[in-house]
Short mmCIF file of C-alpha atoms in Angstrom, two decimals:
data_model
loop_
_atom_site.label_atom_id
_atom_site.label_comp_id
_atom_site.label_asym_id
_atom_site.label_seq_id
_atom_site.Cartn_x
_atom_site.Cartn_y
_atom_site.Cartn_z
CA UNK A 92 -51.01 10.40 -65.49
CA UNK A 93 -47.21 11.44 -65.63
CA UNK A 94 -44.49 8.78 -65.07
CA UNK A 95 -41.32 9.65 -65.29
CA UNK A 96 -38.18 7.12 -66.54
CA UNK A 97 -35.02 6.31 -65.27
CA UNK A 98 -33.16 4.54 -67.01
CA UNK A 99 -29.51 3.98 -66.52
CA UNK A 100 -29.76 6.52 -63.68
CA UNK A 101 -28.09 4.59 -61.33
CA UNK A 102 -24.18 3.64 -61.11
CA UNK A 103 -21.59 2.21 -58.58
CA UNK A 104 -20.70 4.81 -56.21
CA UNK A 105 -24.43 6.85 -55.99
CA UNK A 106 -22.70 9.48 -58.31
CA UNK A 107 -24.47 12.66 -59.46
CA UNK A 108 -24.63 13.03 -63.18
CA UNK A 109 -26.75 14.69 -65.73
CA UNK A 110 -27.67 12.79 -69.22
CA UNK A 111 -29.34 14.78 -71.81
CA UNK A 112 -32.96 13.37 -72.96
CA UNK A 113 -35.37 14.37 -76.10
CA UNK A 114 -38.88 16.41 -75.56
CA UNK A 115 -41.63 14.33 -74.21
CA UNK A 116 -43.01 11.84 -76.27
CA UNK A 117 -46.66 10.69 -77.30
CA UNK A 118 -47.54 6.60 -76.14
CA UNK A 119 -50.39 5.13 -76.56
CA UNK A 120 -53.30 6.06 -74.44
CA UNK A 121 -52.38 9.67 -73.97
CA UNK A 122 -49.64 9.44 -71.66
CA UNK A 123 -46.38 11.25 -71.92
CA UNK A 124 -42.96 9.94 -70.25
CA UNK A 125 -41.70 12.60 -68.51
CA UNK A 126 -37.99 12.50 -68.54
CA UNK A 127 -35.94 14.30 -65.94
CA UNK A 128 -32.63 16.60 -66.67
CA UNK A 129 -31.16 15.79 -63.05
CA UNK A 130 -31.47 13.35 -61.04
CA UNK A 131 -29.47 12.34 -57.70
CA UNK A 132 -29.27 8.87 -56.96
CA UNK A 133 -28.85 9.65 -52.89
CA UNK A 134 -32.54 9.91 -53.05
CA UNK A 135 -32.59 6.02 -52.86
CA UNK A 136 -31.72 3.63 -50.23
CA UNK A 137 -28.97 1.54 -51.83
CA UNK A 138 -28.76 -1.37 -49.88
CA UNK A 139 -24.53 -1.45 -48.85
CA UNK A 140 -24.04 2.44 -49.18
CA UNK A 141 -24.03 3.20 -45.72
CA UNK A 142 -21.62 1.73 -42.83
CA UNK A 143 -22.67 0.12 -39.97
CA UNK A 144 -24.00 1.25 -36.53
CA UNK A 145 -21.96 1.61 -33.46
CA UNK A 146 -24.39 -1.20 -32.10
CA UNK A 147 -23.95 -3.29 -35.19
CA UNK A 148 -19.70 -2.70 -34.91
CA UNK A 149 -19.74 -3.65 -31.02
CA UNK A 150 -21.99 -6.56 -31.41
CA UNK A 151 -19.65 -8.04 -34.77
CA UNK A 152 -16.52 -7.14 -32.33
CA UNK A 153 -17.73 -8.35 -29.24
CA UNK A 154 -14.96 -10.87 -28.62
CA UNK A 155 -12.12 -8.39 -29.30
CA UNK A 156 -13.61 -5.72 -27.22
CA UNK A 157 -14.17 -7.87 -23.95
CA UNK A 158 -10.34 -9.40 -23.74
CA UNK A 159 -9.61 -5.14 -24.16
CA UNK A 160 -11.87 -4.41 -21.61
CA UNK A 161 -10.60 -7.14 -19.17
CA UNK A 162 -7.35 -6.01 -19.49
CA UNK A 163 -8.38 -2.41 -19.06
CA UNK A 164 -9.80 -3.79 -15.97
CA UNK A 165 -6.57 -5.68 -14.59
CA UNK A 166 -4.52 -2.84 -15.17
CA UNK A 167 -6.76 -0.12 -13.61
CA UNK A 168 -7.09 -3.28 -10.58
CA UNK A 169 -3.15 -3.31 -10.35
CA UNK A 170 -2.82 0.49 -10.14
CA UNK A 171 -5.59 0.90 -7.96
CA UNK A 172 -4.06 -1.86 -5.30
CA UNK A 173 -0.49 -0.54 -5.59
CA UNK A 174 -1.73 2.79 -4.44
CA UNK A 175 -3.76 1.75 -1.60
CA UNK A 176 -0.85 -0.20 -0.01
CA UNK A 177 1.75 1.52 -1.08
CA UNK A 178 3.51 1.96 2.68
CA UNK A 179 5.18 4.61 4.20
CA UNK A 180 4.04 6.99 7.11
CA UNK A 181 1.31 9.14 7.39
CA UNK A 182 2.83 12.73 9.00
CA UNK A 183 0.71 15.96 10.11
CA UNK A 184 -1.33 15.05 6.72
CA UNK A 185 1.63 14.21 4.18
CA UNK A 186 2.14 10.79 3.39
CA UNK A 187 5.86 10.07 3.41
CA UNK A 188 6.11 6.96 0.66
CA UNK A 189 8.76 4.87 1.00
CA UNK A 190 11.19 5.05 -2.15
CA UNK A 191 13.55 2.85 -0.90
CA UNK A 192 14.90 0.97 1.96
CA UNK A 193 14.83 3.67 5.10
CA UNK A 194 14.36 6.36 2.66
CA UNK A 195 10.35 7.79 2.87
CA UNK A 196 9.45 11.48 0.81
CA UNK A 197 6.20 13.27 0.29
CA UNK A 198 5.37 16.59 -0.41
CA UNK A 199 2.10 18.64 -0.46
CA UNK A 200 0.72 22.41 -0.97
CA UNK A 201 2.93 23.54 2.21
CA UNK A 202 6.15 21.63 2.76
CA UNK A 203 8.37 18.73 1.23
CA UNK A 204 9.56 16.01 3.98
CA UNK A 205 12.35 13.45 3.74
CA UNK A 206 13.17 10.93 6.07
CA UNK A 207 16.20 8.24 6.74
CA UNK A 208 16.44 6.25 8.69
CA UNK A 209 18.99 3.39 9.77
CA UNK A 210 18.29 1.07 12.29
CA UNK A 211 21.25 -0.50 14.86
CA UNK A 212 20.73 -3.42 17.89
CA UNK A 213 20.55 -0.97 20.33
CA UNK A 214 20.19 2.90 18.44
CA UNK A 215 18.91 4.22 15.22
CA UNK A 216 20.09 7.08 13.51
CA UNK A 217 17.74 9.74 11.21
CA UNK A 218 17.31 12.83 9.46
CA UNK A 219 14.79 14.35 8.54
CA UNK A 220 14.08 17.39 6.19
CA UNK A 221 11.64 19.81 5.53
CA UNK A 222 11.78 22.43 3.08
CA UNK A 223 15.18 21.97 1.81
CA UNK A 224 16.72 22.56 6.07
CA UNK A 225 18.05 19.27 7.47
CA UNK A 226 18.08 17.94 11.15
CA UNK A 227 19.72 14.83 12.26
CA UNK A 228 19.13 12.76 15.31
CA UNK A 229 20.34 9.51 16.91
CA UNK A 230 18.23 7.42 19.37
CA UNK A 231 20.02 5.63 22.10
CA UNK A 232 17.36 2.83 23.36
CA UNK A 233 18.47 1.76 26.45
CA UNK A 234 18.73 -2.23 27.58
CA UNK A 235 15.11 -2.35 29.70
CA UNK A 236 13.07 -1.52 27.06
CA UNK A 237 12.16 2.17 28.58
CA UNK A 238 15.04 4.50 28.54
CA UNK A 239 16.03 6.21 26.13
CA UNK A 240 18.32 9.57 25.03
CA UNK A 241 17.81 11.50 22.00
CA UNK A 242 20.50 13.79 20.56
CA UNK A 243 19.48 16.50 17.66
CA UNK A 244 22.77 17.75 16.07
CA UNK A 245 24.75 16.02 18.10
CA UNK A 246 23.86 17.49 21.39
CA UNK A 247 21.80 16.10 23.97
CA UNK A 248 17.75 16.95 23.50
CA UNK A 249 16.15 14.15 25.55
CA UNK A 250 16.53 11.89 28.31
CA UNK A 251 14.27 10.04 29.89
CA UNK A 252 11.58 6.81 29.31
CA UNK A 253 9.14 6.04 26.87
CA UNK A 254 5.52 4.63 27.49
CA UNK A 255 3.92 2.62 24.99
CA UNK A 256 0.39 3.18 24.15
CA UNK A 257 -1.04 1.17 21.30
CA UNK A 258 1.04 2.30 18.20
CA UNK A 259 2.53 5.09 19.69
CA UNK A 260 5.07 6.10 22.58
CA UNK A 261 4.94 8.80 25.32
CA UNK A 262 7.89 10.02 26.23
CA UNK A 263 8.40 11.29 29.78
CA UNK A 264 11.87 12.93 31.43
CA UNK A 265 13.58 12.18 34.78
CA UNK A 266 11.18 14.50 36.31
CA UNK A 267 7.89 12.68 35.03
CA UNK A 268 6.87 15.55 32.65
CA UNK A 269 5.77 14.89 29.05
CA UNK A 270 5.37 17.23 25.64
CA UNK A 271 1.61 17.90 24.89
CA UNK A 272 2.92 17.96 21.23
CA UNK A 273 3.48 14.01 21.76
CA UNK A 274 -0.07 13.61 22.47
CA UNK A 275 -2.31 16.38 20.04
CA UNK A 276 -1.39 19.16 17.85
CA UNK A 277 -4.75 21.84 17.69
CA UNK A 278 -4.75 24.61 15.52
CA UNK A 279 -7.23 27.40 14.82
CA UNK A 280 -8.03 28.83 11.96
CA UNK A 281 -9.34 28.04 8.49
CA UNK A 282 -5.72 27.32 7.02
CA UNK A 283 -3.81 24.45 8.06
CA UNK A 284 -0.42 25.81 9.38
CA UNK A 285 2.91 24.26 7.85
CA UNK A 286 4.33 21.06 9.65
CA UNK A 287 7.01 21.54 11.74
CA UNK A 288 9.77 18.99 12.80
CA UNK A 289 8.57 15.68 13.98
CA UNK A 290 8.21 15.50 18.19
CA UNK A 291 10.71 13.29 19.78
CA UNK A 292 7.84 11.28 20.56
CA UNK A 293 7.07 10.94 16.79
CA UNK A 294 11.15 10.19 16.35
CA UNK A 295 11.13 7.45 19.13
CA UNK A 296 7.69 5.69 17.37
CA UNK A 297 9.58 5.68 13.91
CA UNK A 298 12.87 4.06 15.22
CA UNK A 299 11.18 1.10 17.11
CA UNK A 300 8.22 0.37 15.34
CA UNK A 301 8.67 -1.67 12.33
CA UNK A 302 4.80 -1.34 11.18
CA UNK A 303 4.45 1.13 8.37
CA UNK A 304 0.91 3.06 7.43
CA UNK A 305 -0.72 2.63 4.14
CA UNK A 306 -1.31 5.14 1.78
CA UNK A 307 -5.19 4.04 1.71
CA UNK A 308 -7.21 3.06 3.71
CA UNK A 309 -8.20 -0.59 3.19
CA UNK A 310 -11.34 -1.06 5.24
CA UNK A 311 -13.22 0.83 2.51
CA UNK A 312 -12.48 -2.66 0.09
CA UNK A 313 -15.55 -4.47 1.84
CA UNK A 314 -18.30 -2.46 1.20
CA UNK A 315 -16.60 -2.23 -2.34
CA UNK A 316 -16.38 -6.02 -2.93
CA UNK A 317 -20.08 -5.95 -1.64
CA UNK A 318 -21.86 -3.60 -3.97
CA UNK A 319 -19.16 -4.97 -6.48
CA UNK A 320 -21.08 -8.66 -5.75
CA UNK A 321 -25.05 -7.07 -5.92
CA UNK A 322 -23.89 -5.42 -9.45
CA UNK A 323 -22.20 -8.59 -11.11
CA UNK A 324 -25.32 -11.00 -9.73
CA UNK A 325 -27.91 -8.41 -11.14
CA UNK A 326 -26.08 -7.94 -14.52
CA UNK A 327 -25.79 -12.00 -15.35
CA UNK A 328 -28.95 -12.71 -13.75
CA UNK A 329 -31.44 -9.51 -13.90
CA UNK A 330 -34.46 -11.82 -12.45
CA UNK A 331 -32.36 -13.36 -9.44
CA UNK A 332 -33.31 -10.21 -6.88
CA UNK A 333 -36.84 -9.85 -8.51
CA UNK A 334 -37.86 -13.69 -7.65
CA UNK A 335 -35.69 -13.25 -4.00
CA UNK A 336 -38.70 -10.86 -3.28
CA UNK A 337 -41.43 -11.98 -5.11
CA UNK A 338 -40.51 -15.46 -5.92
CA UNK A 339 -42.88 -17.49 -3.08
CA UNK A 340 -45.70 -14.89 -3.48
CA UNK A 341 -46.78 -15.33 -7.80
CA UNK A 342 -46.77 -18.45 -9.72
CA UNK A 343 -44.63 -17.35 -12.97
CA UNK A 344 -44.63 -13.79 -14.27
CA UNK A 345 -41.92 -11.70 -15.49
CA UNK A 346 -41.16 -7.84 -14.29
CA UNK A 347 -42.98 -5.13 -15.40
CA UNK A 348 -41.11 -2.16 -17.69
CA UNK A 349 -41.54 -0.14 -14.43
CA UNK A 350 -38.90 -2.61 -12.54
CA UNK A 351 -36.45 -2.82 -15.28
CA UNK A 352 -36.45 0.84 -15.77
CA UNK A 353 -36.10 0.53 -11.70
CA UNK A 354 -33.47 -2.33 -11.88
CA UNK A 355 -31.22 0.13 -14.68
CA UNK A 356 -31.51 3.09 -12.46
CA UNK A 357 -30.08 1.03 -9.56
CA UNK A 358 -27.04 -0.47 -11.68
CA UNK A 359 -26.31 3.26 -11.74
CA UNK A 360 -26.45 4.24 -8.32
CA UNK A 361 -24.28 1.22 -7.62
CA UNK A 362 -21.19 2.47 -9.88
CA UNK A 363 -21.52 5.61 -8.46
CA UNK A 364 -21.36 3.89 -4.52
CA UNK A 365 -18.70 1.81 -6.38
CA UNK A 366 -16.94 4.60 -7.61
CA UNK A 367 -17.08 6.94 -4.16
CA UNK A 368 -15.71 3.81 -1.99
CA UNK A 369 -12.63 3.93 -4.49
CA UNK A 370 -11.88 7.53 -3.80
CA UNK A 371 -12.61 7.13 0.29
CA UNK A 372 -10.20 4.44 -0.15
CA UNK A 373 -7.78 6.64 -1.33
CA UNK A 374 -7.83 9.96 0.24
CA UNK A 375 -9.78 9.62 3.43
CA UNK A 376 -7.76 8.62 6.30
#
């Protein structure tokens, strides 16, 4: 039998060295010692050598990394929010933000709008560009509520009354007849033609109505808050839906492997629901 003998082999650090030994010598019993030229101490598992896992790092920093992550959260929460009621108007698919007060600009693949507006008692002035051209127009509103004259450029473009219907107003002349541009703009074809200047209806609407659209749309937030609800209830108690539906029908147990693998599966599918109600929030209107 062969052993062989280390000695003084290993040092701080697990360096590789060499050490010069003498020929194999005789013991008692017939055995020689065996006595190696090289040897490399990263063969052994040196307690303290090696750093720790990521599992190991996140567990020891637990603290540290939740008050990060909850202010990850409130920021991404405070961004999220601004954008989805950030106000302005919503026009032929651009959303006009407002930057200031009476000034509103947005821009998208085919045209850049501006619009300012100043309100009076009884008129309200505004211009409106697209594309760098500029056209201004001033909105007398007459004492009964109804009439009204519009002047583009300072000559006379409308005159006539305008109808309210829910958020919007038709306007009609002296002679009863109306623009079908007030009521529906259709377009065929697979590209979306650039906007054009807003209808005198769409003028009329802007200088009376003090309600301003919303860049999201907000109705999406309840389904959010709901599956927002299932995930938190199922993350700080994982057996609260399992004994909902199978609580009155066994006397103690605990869920198979199968459910949990079930239960993980369905955390996911509820970020990614989570995750598509944020961007329906944001750009379906």
């Amino acid at each position: 039998m062969r052993q062989t003998a280390l000695p003084g082999l290993l040092r701080a650090g697990g360096r590789r060295f060499s050490r010069p030994l003498p020929l194999p010598l005789r013991e008692k019993g017939g055995h020689d010692i065996v006595r190696a030229e090289h040897i490399s101490p990263s063969i052994f598992a040196v307690k303290g050598c090696f750093p720790m896992t990521i599992p190991e790092w996140m567990t020891r920093r637990k603290k540290p990394l939740l008050a990060v992550g909850a202010v990850l959260a409130a920021l991404l929460l405070a961004l999220y929010f601004r954008a989805l009621f950030h106000p302005g108007y919503w026009y032929d698919g651009i959303f006009l933000a407002r930057q200031q007060a009476g000034v509103f600009s947005g821009q998208d693949y085919r045209a850049a709008c501006t619009l300012q507006m100043e309100r009076r008692e009884s008129e309200a002035a505004l211009s409106f560009t697209l594309n760098g051209e500029t056209r201004n127009y001033r909105i007398l509103l007459g004492s009964d509520g109804f009439s009204t004259q519009i002047y583009e450029n300072g000559t006379l473009a409308f005159s006539g009354q305008a109808s309210p219907m829910g958020d919007w107003h038709l306007l009609t002349d002296e002679a009863g007849n109306f623009n079908m541009d007030d009521i529906a703009q259709i377009h065929v074809g697979p590209q979306e033609p650039p906007p054009e200047f807003p209808s005198y209806g769409q003028l009329y609407t802007w200088a009376v109505s003090d309600r301003c659209d919303t860049f999201g749309s907000p109705i999406f937030l309840l389904p959010l808050l709901l599956l927002a609800a299932c995930l938190a209830v199922d993350i700080r108690f994982p057996n609260f839906f399992f004994l909902m539906r199978h609580g009155l029908e066994v006397d103690g147990g605990e869920p198979s492997d199968w459910y949990r693998a079930g239960q993980k599966f369905g955390r996911v599918v509820l970020v990614l629901a989570m995750l598509y109600c944020v961007g329906a929030s944001l750009f379906m209107h």
